[in-house]
mmCIF file of C-alpha atoms in Angstrom:
data_model
loop_
_atom_site.group_PDB
_atom_site.id
_atom_site.type_symbol
_atom_site.label_atom_id
_atom_site.label_comp_id
_atom_site.label_asym_id
_atom_site.label_seq_id
_atom_site.Cartn_x
_atom_site.Cartn_y
_atom_site.Cartn_z
ATOM 1 C CA MET A 1207 10.093 -16.218 -6.024
ATOM 2 C CA THR A 1208 10.774 -14.544 -2.682
ATOM 3 C CA THR A 1209 13.884 -12.674 -1.747
ATOM 4 C CA GLU A 1210 13.735 -13.931 1.834
ATOM 5 C CA ALA A 1211 12.102 -16.954 3.413
ATOM 6 C CA THR A 1212 9.997 -14.739 5.709
ATOM 7 C CA ASP A 1213 8.263 -12.762 2.964
ATOM 8 C CA VAL A 1214 4.489 -13.213 2.935
ATOM 9 C CA ILE A 1215 3.935 -12.563 -0.718
ATOM 10 C CA GLU A 1216 6.135 -13.198 -3.694
ATOM 11 C CA GLN A 1217 8.075 -10.367 -5.264
ATOM 12 C CA PRO A 1218 6.717 -9.090 -8.556
ATOM 13 C CA SER A 1219 7.697 -10.807 -11.754
ATOM 14 C CA THR A 1220 9.355 -7.562 -12.910
ATOM 15 C CA SER A 1221 12.753 -6.366 -11.763
ATOM 16 C CA MET A 1222 11.136 -3.859 -9.367
ATOM 17 C CA SER A 1223 10.811 -4.544 -5.635
ATOM 18 C CA TRP A 1224 7.459 -4.161 -3.884
ATOM 19 C CA GLY A 1225 8.637 -0.846 -2.479
ATOM 20 C CA GLU A 1226 9.439 0.433 -5.963
ATOM 21 C CA VAL A 1227 6.031 -0.711 -7.173
ATOM 22 C CA ALA A 1228 4.347 1.138 -4.287
ATOM 23 C CA VAL A 1229 6.229 4.330 -5.193
ATOM 24 C CA ARG A 1230 5.187 3.956 -8.839
ATOM 25 C CA ILE A 1231 1.569 3.485 -7.760
ATOM 26 C CA ALA A 1232 1.759 6.575 -5.510
ATOM 27 C CA ASN A 1233 3.030 8.651 -8.421
ATOM 28 C CA HIS A 1234 0.426 7.136 -10.775
ATOM 29 C CA ILE A 1235 -2.412 7.987 -8.373
ATOM 30 C CA ALA A 1236 -1.088 11.570 -8.114
ATOM 31 C CA SER A 1237 -0.939 12.011 -11.892
ATOM 32 C CA GLU A 1238 -3.373 14.186 -13.834
ATOM 33 C CA GLY A 1239 -4.667 11.125 -15.681
ATOM 34 C CA PHE A 1240 -5.872 9.367 -12.524
ATOM 35 C CA GLY A 1241 -9.569 10.089 -12.059
ATOM 36 C CA ARG A 1242 -10.888 11.860 -8.980
ATOM 37 C CA GLY A 1243 -13.687 9.286 -8.768
ATOM 38 C CA ASP A 1244 -11.117 6.492 -8.619
ATOM 39 C CA LEU A 1245 -9.167 8.384 -5.950
ATOM 40 C CA ALA A 1246 -12.349 8.834 -3.907
ATOM 41 C CA ALA A 1247 -13.206 5.139 -4.288
ATOM 42 C CA LEU A 1248 -9.763 4.101 -2.996
ATOM 43 C CA ARG A 1249 -10.156 6.467 -0.047
ATOM 44 C CA ARG A 1250 -13.580 5.043 0.858
ATOM 45 C CA MET A 1251 -12.579 1.432 0.265
ATOM 46 C CA ASP A 1252 -12.311 -0.979 3.191
ATOM 47 C CA PRO A 1253 -8.692 -2.175 2.931
ATOM 48 C CA GLU A 1254 -9.618 -5.455 4.632
ATOM 49 C CA SER A 1255 -11.978 -6.239 1.766
ATOM 50 C CA PRO A 1256 -10.945 -4.121 -1.224
ATOM 51 C CA ASP A 1257 -13.720 -3.769 -3.750
ATOM 52 C CA ALA A 1258 -13.057 -0.578 -5.716
ATOM 53 C CA ALA A 1259 -12.639 -0.982 -9.459
ATOM 54 C CA ALA A 1260 -9.599 1.324 -9.221
ATOM 55 C CA PHE A 1261 -7.983 -1.158 -6.804
ATOM 56 C CA TRP A 1262 -8.437 -4.028 -9.259
ATOM 57 C CA ARG A 1263 -7.199 -1.974 -12.211
ATOM 58 C CA LEU A 1264 -4.074 -0.818 -10.365
ATOM 59 C CA THR A 1265 -3.213 -4.233 -8.966
ATOM 60 C CA ALA A 1266 -3.667 -5.776 -12.427
ATOM 61 C CA ARG A 1267 -1.592 -3.052 -14.075
ATOM 62 C CA TYR A 1268 1.283 -3.577 -11.627
ATOM 63 C CA ASP A 1269 0.731 -7.361 -11.295
ATOM 64 C CA VAL A 1270 0.947 -7.439 -7.506
ATOM 65 C CA LEU A 1271 -1.765 -9.798 -6.267
ATOM 66 C CA ARG A 1272 -0.778 -13.221 -4.994
ATOM 67 C CA GLY A 1273 -3.844 -14.329 -2.989
ATOM 68 C CA ALA A 1274 -6.247 -13.135 -0.295
ATOM 69 C CA GLU A 1275 -3.567 -11.947 2.150
ATOM 70 C CA SER A 1276 -1.893 -10.060 -0.664
ATOM 71 C CA GLU A 1277 -5.222 -8.361 -1.477
ATOM 72 C CA ARG A 1278 -5.588 -7.124 2.116
ATOM 73 C CA ARG A 1279 -2.033 -5.841 2.287
ATOM 74 C CA TRP A 1280 -2.144 -4.103 -1.094
ATOM 75 C CA GLY A 1281 -5.613 -2.842 -0.202
ATOM 76 C CA LEU A 1282 -4.058 -1.056 2.771
ATOM 77 C CA VAL A 1283 -1.166 0.293 0.680
ATOM 78 C CA LEU A 1284 -3.494 1.716 -1.976
ATOM 79 C CA HIS A 1285 -5.965 3.014 0.625
ATOM 80 C CA GLY A 1286 -3.186 4.789 2.539
ATOM 81 C CA ILE A 1287 -1.645 6.252 -0.595
ATOM 82 C CA ALA A 1288 -5.043 7.510 -1.742
ATOM 83 C CA LEU A 1289 -5.787 9.080 1.641
ATOM 84 C CA MET A 1290 -2.446 10.872 1.697
ATOM 85 C CA THR A 1291 -2.521 12.031 -1.942
ATOM 86 C CA ARG A 1292 -3.204 15.747 -2.220
ATOM 87 C CA THR A 1293 -6.018 16.734 -4.551
ATOM 88 C CA GLY A 1294 -4.414 20.096 -5.332
ATOM 89 C CA GLY A 1295 -0.936 21.030 -6.360
ATOM 90 C CA GLU A 1296 1.031 22.149 -9.333
ATOM 91 C CA ASP A 1297 2.209 18.751 -10.558
ATOM 92 C CA ALA A 1298 2.114 15.059 -9.721
ATOM 93 C CA SER A 1299 5.166 15.253 -7.433
ATOM 94 C CA GLY A 1300 3.419 17.979 -5.428
ATOM 95 C CA ARG A 1301 0.323 15.830 -5.022
ATOM 96 C CA SER A 1302 1.959 12.448 -4.435
ATOM 97 C CA ALA A 1303 1.689 10.753 -1.043
ATOM 98 C CA HIS A 1304 5.288 9.658 -1.583
ATOM 99 C CA VAL A 1305 8.201 11.912 -0.694
ATOM 100 C CA ARG A 1306 11.497 10.163 -1.258
ATOM 101 C CA GLY A 1307 13.718 10.116 1.807
ATOM 102 C CA MET A 1308 11.050 11.416 4.225
ATOM 103 C CA SER A 1309 11.350 8.797 6.929
ATOM 104 C CA VAL A 1310 8.071 7.485 8.326
ATOM 105 C CA GLY A 1311 9.356 7.688 11.919
ATOM 106 C CA ARG A 1312 10.618 11.243 11.554
ATOM 107 C CA MET A 1313 7.341 12.384 9.986
ATOM 108 C CA LEU A 1314 5.288 10.645 12.695
ATOM 109 C CA PHE A 1315 7.196 12.585 15.325
ATOM 110 C CA SER A 1316 7.357 15.952 13.560
ATOM 111 C CA GLY A 1317 4.091 15.939 11.647
ATOM 112 C CA GLY A 1318 5.981 17.833 8.965
ATOM 113 C CA ASP A 1319 6.983 20.636 11.349
ATOM 114 C CA ALA A 1320 10.768 20.688 11.749
ATOM 115 C CA ASP A 1321 10.423 22.999 14.775
ATOM 116 C CA ARG A 1322 8.048 20.705 16.676
ATOM 117 C CA THR A 1323 9.109 20.065 20.279
ATOM 118 C CA SER A 1324 6.552 17.376 21.150
ATOM 119 C CA ALA A 1325 5.360 14.381 19.174
ATOM 120 C CA PHE A 1326 2.696 14.884 16.522
ATOM 121 C CA TYR A 1327 1.892 11.154 16.717
ATOM 122 C CA SER A 1328 2.051 10.371 20.433
ATOM 123 C CA GLU A 1329 4.587 7.932 21.812
ATOM 124 C CA SER A 1330 1.848 5.660 23.199
ATOM 125 C CA ARG A 1331 0.161 5.460 19.766
ATOM 126 C CA PHE A 1332 3.549 4.955 18.143
ATOM 127 C CA ASN A 1333 4.420 2.061 20.464
ATOM 128 C CA ARG A 1334 1.016 0.426 19.888
ATOM 129 C CA LEU A 1335 1.595 0.740 16.151
ATOM 130 C CA LEU A 1336 5.044 -0.846 16.301
ATOM 131 C CA THR A 1337 3.914 -3.773 18.451
ATOM 132 C CA ALA A 1338 0.715 -4.524 16.517
ATOM 133 C CA ARG A 1339 0.549 -7.357 14.006
ATOM 134 C CA GLY A 1340 -2.021 -8.669 11.531
ATOM 135 C CA SER A 1341 -5.454 -7.077 11.417
ATOM 136 C CA MET A 1342 -4.692 -4.820 14.424
ATOM 137 C CA LEU A 1343 -1.681 -3.377 12.590
ATOM 138 C CA ARG A 1344 -3.813 -2.749 9.499
ATOM 139 C CA THR A 1345 -6.476 -1.011 11.615
ATOM 140 C CA LEU A 1346 -3.940 1.225 13.360
ATOM 141 C CA LEU A 1347 -2.196 2.064 10.098
ATOM 142 C CA ALA A 1348 -5.473 3.042 8.418
ATOM 143 C CA ARG A 1349 -6.178 5.424 11.320
ATOM 144 C CA MET A 1350 -2.660 6.818 11.159
ATOM 145 C CA PHE A 1351 -2.993 7.431 7.396
ATOM 146 C CA ARG A 1352 -6.170 9.452 8.015
ATOM 147 C CA MET A 1353 -4.428 11.491 10.722
ATOM 148 C CA MET A 1354 -1.432 12.168 8.510
ATOM 149 C CA ALA A 1355 -3.676 13.101 5.574
ATOM 150 C CA ALA A 1356 -5.678 15.536 7.710
ATOM 151 C CA ALA A 1357 -2.433 17.300 8.640
ATOM 152 C CA ASP A 1358 -1.153 17.131 5.025
ATOM 153 C CA VAL A 1359 1.870 15.064 6.066
ATOM 154 C CA ARG A 1360 3.519 12.800 3.513
ATOM 155 C CA PHE A 1361 6.400 10.349 3.771
ATOM 156 C CA ASP A 1362 8.418 7.692 1.954
ATOM 157 C CA TRP A 1363 6.024 5.006 0.754
ATOM 158 C CA TYR A 1364 8.894 2.706 -0.121
ATOM 159 C CA GLN A 1365 9.533 2.301 3.607
ATOM 160 C CA MET A 1366 5.856 2.136 4.580
ATOM 161 C CA SER A 1367 5.068 -0.502 1.957
ATOM 162 C CA GLN A 1368 7.874 -2.672 3.337
ATOM 163 C CA LEU A 1369 6.223 -2.583 6.762
ATOM 164 C CA ILE A 1370 2.828 -3.541 5.325
ATOM 165 C CA LEU A 1371 3.888 -6.138 2.756
ATOM 166 C CA ARG A 1372 6.497 -8.067 4.731
ATOM 167 C CA GLU A 1373 6.548 -10.003 7.946
ATOM 168 C CA GLY A 1374 9.090 -11.754 10.098
ATOM 169 C CA GLU A 1375 12.637 -10.423 10.340
ATOM 170 C CA SER A 1376 12.232 -8.319 7.223
ATOM 171 C CA ALA A 1377 9.339 -6.356 8.772
ATOM 172 C CA GLU A 1378 11.189 -6.154 12.101
ATOM 173 C CA ARG A 1379 14.093 -4.375 10.399
ATOM 174 C CA VAL A 1380 11.626 -1.826 9.011
ATOM 175 C CA ARG A 1381 10.046 -1.366 12.469
ATOM 176 C CA ARG A 1382 13.454 -0.753 14.026
ATOM 177 C CA SER A 1383 14.330 1.750 11.326
ATOM 178 C CA ILE A 1384 11.062 3.641 11.865
ATOM 179 C CA ALA A 1385 11.607 3.607 15.653
ATOM 180 C CA ARG A 1386 15.197 4.887 15.316
ATOM 181 C CA ASP A 1387 14.011 7.780 13.156
ATOM 182 C CA TYR A 1388 11.118 8.655 15.490
ATOM 183 C CA TYR A 1389 13.361 8.800 18.555
ATOM 184 C CA TRP A 1390 16.116 10.580 16.623
ATOM 185 C CA ALA A 1391 13.575 13.297 15.772
ATOM 186 C CA GLU A 1392 12.494 13.407 19.437
ATOM 187 C CA ASN A 1393 16.102 13.745 20.585
ATOM 188 C CA ARG A 1394 16.725 16.522 18.070
ATOM 189 C CA ALA A 1395 13.586 18.355 19.209
ATOM 190 C CA ASN A 1396 14.655 18.182 22.863
ATOM 191 C CA ARG A 1397 18.027 19.850 22.214
#
């Protein structure tokens, strides 16, 4: 059953939202018990056609798949989380791609540097990302995840998963929230 008529895929049968499931998956992937081979497979996986055994195990464990479109969207979520998960760190929270409350827009602007005066993720790239839909959005997001991972930047996967897993007005609200945070960070940097 969906929470809104514009949702693409049904909410999970548990009491958790998709965003909460994505956060749980991010923390699971960062845990000591998650194999490095599985992490590498998720990083190499084509999110448009997910084929890694780790993908199938995780999506079965969290009961998230609801058809081919759902596979592509969750493929991108798991691929992005895997790319942005640190391989070193003291504990799972230090390795996790998810940092609660770290706005996607703010992190795209700052790149994790609070003293940054120009955008880490350029405004032209940012605008292309926000206006893209469908397979183009998935392509641009996969590139952005690699860029963020290379700079060791992490953000709130609850928010990012909402952008990937929803469409229509629900996804537009997430886009507006990300844009507000990006330009808020720009404004703060220009002061």
